[in-house]
Short mmCIF file of C-alpha atoms (C1' of nucleotides) in Angstrom, two decimals:
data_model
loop_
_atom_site.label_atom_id
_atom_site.label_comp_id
_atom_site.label_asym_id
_atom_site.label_seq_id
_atom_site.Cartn_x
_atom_site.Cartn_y
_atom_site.Cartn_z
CA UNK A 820 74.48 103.80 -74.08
CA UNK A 821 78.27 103.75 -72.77
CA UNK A 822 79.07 101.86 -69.64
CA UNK A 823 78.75 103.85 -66.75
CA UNK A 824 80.73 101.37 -64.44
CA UNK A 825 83.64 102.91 -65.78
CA UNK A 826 83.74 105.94 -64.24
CA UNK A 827 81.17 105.68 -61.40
CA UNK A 828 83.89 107.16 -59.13
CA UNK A 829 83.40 110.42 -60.45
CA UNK A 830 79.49 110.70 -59.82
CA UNK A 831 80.20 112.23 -56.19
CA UNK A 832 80.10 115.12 -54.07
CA UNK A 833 83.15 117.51 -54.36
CA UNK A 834 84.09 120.46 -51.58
CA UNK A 835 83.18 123.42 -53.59
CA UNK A 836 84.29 125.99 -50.95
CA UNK A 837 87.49 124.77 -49.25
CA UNK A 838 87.59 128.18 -46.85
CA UNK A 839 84.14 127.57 -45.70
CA UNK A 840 84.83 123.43 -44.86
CA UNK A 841 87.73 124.94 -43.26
CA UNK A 842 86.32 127.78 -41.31
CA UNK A 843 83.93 125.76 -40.20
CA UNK A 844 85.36 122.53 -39.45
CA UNK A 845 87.86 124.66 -36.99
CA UNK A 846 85.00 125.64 -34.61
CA UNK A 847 82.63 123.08 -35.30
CA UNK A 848 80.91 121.29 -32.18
CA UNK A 849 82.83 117.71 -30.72
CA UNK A 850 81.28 114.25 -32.70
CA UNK A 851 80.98 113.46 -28.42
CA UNK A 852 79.38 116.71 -27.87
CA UNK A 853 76.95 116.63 -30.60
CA UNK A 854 75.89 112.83 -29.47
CA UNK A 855 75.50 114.26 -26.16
CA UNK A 856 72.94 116.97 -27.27
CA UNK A 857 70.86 114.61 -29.13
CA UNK A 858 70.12 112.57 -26.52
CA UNK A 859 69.44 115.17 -24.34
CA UNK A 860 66.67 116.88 -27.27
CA UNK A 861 65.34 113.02 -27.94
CA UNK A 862 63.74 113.02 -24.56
CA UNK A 863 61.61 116.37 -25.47
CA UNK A 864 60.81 113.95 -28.95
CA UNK A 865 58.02 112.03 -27.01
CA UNK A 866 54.60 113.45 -26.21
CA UNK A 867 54.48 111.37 -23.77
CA UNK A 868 57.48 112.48 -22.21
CA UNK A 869 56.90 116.17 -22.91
CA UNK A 870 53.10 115.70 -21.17
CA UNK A 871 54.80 114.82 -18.18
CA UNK A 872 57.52 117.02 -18.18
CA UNK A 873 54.36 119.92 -18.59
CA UNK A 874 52.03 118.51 -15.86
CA UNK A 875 55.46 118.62 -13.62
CA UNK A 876 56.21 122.23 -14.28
CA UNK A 877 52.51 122.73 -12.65
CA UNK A 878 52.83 120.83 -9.75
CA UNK A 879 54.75 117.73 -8.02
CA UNK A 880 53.14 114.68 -8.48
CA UNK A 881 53.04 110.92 -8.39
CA UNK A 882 52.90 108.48 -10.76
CA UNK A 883 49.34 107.32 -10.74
CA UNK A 884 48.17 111.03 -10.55
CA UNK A 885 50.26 111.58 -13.84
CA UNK A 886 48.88 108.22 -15.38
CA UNK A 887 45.41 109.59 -14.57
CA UNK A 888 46.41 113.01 -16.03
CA UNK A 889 47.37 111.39 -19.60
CA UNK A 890 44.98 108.62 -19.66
CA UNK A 891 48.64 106.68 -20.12
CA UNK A 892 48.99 103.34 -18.60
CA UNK A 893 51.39 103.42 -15.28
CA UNK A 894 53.36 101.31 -16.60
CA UNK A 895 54.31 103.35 -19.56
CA UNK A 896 54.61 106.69 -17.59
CA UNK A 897 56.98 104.52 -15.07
CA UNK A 898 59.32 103.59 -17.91
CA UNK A 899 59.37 107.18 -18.82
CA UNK A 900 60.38 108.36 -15.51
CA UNK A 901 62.88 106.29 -15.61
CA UNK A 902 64.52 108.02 -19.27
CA UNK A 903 63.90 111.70 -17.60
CA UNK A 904 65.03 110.37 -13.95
CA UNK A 905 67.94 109.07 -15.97
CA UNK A 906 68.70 112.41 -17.67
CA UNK A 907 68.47 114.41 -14.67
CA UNK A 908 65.49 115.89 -15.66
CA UNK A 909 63.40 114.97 -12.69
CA UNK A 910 63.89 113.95 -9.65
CA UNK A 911 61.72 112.34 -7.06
CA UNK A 912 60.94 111.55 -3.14
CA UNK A 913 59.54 108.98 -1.44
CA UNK A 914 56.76 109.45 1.41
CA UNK A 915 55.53 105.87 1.96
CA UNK A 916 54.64 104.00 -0.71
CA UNK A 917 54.21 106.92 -2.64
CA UNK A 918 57.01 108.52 -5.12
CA UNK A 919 56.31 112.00 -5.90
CA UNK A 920 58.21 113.66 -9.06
CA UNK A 921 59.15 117.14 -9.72
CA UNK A 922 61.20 118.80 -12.17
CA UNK A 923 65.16 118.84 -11.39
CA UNK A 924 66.16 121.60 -14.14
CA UNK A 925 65.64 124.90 -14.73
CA UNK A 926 66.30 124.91 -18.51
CA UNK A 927 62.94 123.18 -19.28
CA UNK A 928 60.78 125.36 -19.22
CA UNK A 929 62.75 127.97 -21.28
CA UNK A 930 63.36 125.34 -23.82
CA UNK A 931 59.45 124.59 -23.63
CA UNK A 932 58.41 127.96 -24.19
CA UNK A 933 61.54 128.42 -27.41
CA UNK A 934 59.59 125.41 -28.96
CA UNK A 935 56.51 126.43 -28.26
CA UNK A 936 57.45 130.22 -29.89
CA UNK A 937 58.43 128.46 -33.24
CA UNK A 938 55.79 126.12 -33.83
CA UNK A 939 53.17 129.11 -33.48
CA UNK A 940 55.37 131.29 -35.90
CA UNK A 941 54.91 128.62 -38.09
CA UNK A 942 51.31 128.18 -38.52
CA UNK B 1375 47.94 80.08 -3.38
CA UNK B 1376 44.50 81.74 -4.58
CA UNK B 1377 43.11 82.16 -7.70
CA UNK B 1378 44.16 86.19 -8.69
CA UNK B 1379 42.45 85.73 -12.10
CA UNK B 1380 38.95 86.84 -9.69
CA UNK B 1381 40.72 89.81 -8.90
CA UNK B 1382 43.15 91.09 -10.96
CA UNK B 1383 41.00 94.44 -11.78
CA UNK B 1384 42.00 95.48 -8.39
CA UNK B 1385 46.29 95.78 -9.41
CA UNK B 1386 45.92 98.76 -11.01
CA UNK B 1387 46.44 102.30 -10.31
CA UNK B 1388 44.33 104.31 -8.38
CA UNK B 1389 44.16 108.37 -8.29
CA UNK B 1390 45.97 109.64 -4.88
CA UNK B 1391 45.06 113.48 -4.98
CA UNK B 1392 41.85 114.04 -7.05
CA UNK B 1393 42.66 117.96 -6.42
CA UNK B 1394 45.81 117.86 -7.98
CA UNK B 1395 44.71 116.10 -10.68
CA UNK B 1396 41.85 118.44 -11.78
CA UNK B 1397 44.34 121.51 -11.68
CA UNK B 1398 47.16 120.21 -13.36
CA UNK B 1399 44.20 118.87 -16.01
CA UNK B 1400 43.05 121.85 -16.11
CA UNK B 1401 46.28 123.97 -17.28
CA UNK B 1402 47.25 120.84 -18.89
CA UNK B 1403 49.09 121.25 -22.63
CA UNK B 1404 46.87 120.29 -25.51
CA UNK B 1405 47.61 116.72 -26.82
CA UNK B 1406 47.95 118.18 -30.15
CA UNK B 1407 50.19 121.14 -29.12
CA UNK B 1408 52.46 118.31 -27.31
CA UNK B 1409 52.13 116.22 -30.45
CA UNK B 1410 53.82 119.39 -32.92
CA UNK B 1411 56.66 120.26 -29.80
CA UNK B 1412 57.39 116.58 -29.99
CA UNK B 1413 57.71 116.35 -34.08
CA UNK B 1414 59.89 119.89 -33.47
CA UNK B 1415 62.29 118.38 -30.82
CA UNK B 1416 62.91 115.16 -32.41
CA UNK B 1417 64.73 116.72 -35.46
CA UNK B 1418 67.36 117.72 -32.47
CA UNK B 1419 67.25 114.28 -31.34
CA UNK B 1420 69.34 113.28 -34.15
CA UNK B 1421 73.75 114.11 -33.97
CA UNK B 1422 73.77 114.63 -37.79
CA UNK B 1423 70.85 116.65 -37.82
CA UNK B 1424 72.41 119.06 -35.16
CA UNK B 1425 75.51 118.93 -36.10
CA UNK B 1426 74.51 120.30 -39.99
CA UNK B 1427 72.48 122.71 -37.67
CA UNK B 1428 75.62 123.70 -35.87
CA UNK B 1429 77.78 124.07 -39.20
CA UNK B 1430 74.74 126.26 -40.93
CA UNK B 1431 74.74 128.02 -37.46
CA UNK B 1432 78.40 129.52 -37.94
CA UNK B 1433 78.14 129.46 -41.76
CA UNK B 1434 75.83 129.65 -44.84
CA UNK B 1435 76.84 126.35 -46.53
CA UNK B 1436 76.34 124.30 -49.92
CA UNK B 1437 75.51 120.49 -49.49
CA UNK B 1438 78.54 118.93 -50.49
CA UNK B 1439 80.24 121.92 -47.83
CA UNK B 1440 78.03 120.25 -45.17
CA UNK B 1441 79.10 116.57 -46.13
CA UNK B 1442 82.45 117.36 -46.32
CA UNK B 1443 82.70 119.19 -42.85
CA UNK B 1444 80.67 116.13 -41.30
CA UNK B 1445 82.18 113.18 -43.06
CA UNK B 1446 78.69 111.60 -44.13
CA UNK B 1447 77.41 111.29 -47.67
CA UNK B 1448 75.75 113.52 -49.74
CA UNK B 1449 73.07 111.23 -49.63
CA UNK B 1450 72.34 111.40 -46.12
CA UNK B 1451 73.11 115.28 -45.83
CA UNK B 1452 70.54 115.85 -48.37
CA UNK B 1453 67.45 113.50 -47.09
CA UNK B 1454 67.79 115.35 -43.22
CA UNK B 1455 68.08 118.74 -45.24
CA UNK B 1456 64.74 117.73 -46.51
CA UNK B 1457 63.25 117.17 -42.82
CA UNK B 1458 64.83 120.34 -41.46
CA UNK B 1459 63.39 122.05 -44.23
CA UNK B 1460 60.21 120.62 -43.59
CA UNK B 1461 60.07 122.11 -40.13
CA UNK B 1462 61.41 125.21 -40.80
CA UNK B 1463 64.80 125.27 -39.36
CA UNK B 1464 66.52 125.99 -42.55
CA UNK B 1465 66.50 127.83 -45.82
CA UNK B 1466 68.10 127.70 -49.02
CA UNK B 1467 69.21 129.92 -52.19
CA UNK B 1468 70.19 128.13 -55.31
CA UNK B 1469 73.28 129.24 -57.35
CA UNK B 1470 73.65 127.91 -60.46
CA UNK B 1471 73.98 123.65 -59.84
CA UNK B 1472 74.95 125.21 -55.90
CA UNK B 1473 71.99 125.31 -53.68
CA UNK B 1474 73.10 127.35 -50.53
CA UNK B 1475 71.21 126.49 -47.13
CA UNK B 1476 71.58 128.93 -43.56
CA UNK B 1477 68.77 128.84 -40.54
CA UNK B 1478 66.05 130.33 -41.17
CA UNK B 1479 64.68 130.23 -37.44
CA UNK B 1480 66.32 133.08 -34.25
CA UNK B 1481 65.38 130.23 -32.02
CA UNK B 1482 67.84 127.44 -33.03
CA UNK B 1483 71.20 129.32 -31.20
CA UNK B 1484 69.03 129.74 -28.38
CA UNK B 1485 67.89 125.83 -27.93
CA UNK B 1486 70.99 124.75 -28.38
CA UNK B 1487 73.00 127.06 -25.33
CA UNK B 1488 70.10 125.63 -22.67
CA UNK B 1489 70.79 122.13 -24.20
CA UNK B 1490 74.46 122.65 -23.64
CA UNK B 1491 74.13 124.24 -20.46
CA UNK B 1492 72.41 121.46 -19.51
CA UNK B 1493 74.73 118.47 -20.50
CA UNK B 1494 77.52 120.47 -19.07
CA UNK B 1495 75.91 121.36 -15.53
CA UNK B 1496 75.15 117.22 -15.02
CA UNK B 1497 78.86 116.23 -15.73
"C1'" DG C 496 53.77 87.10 8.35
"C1'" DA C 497 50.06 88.01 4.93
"C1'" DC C 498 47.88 91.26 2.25
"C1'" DA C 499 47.06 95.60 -0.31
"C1'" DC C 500 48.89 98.94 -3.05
"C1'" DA C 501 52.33 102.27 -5.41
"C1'" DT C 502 55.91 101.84 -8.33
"C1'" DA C 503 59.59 99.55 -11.15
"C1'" DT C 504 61.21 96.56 -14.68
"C1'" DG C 505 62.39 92.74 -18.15
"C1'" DA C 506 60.85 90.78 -22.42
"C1'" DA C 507 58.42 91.02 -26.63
"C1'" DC C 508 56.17 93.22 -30.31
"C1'" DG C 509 55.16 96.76 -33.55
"C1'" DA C 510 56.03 101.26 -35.38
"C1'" DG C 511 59.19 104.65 -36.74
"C1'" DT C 512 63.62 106.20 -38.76
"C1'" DA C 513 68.61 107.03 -40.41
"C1'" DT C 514 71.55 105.40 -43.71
"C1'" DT C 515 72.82 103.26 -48.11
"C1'" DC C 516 72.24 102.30 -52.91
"C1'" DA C 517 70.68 103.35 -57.22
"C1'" DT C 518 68.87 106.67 -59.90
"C1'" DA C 519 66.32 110.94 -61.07
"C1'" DT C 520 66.23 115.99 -61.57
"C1'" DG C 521 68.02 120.35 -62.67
"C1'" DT C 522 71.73 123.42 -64.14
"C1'" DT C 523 76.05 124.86 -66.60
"C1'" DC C 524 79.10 124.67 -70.28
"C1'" DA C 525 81.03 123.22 -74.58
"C1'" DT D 1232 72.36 118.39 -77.62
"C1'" DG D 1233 75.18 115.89 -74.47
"C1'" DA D 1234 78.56 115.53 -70.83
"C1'" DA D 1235 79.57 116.87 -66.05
"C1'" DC D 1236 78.16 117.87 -61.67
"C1'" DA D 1237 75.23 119.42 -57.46
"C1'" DT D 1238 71.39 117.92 -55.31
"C1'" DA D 1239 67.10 115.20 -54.47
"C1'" DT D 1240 64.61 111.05 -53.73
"C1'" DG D 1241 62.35 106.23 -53.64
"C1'" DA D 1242 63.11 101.69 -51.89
"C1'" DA D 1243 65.29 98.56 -48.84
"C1'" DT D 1244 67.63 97.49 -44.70
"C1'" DA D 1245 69.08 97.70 -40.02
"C1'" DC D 1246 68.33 99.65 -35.81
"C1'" DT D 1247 65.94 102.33 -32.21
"C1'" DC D 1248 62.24 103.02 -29.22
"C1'" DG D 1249 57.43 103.32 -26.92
"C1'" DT D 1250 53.93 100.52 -25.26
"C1'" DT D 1251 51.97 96.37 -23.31
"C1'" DC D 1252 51.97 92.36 -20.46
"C1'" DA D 1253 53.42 89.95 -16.70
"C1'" DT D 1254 55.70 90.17 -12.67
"C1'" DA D 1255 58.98 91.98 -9.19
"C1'" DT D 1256 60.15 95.25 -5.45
"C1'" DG D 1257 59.26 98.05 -1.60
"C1'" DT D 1258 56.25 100.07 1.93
"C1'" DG D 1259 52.41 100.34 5.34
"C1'" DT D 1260 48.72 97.85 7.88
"C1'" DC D 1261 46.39 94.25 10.28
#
DNA sequence: GACACATATGAACGAGTATTCATATGTTCA
DNA sequence: TGAACATATGAATACTCGTTCATATGTGTC
């Protein structure tokens, strides 16, 4: 049994293909960028969110009638608004004391039906 | 100042348009379905996870390729290869010791341009 | 102005998760 | 067989995030 502390340095990962690394890291997508996109695919990460953003591409609604829709508490479906509101997903307009929501993007449901495609390939 | 304890059932949220309601419940997603589009958009919720997408999107790459190109340990590369692996996004060949992963799904390219065209459009 | 109601929001709590560290597995080569 | 290396993985830690609870804000009505 030798000491391994010795030369512990060497048990890493090495660039096997230096062409490739290169290649790659020349038209590889902005750190910025990439944060960017995450955020934006985190918001279709919640069922919640994703219920709502479905029950909006079938009609405008308010926020009880989308509580009452998910059995969801209006306070939770509030707070979501507020994340898709926030990534210009939605949008909303008042008439009285009532705020009615409606989808503000045209690349949901395309991105919807994509995800939809590959989980039933899947199966 | 009255006692609101006697009647605090009544803060709560009501249903505005009971005809809404039933149609949008009606065409309404299955909570399952939503549950699997969820699990499938939160691995691109995640920068590293779409940025290894993004690498294997331009090139078929080796692990220690993809850690390189990124900056982040072999460690890390290797446990969200696991998860895209797990859902399908990826593929891999092994090599000898070199275990080669691409896409293995025509959707990926496709999420990604609405995502972008999306965070670009709301600049 | 007082009340009812639709919606928003801050704080707290619990559940989930990405990374790190240490180590295991599997393959090649001498 | 044993050293070297590419990759995988379990456990622990730190952090994020969705919901709940309590309450605030804003609007219409009497």
């Amino acid at each position: 049994m030798s000491s391994y502390e010795d030369n512990i340095e060497n048990i890493k990962c090495n660039v096997i293909h230096q062409d490739v690394v290169d290649s790659v890291s020349n038209k590889m997508i902005e750190l910025d960028t990439a944060g960017e996109l995450a955020e934006f695919f985190k918001v279709f990460g919640d069922s919640t969110r994703l219920r709502i953003l479905y029950a909006l591409s079938l009609s405008e609604m308010c926020v009880c009638d989308i509580a009452a829709v998910l059995g969801t508490s209006q306070s939770a479906i509030s707070h979501q608004l507020k994340v898709l509101r926030q990534m210009r997903l939605v949008k909303y307009r008042r008439d009285g004391k009532v705020i009615y929501y409606s989808h503000d993007d045209e690349h949901i449901t395309e991105i919807f039906r994509k995800g939809l495609e590959h989980i039933n390939e899947t199966k």
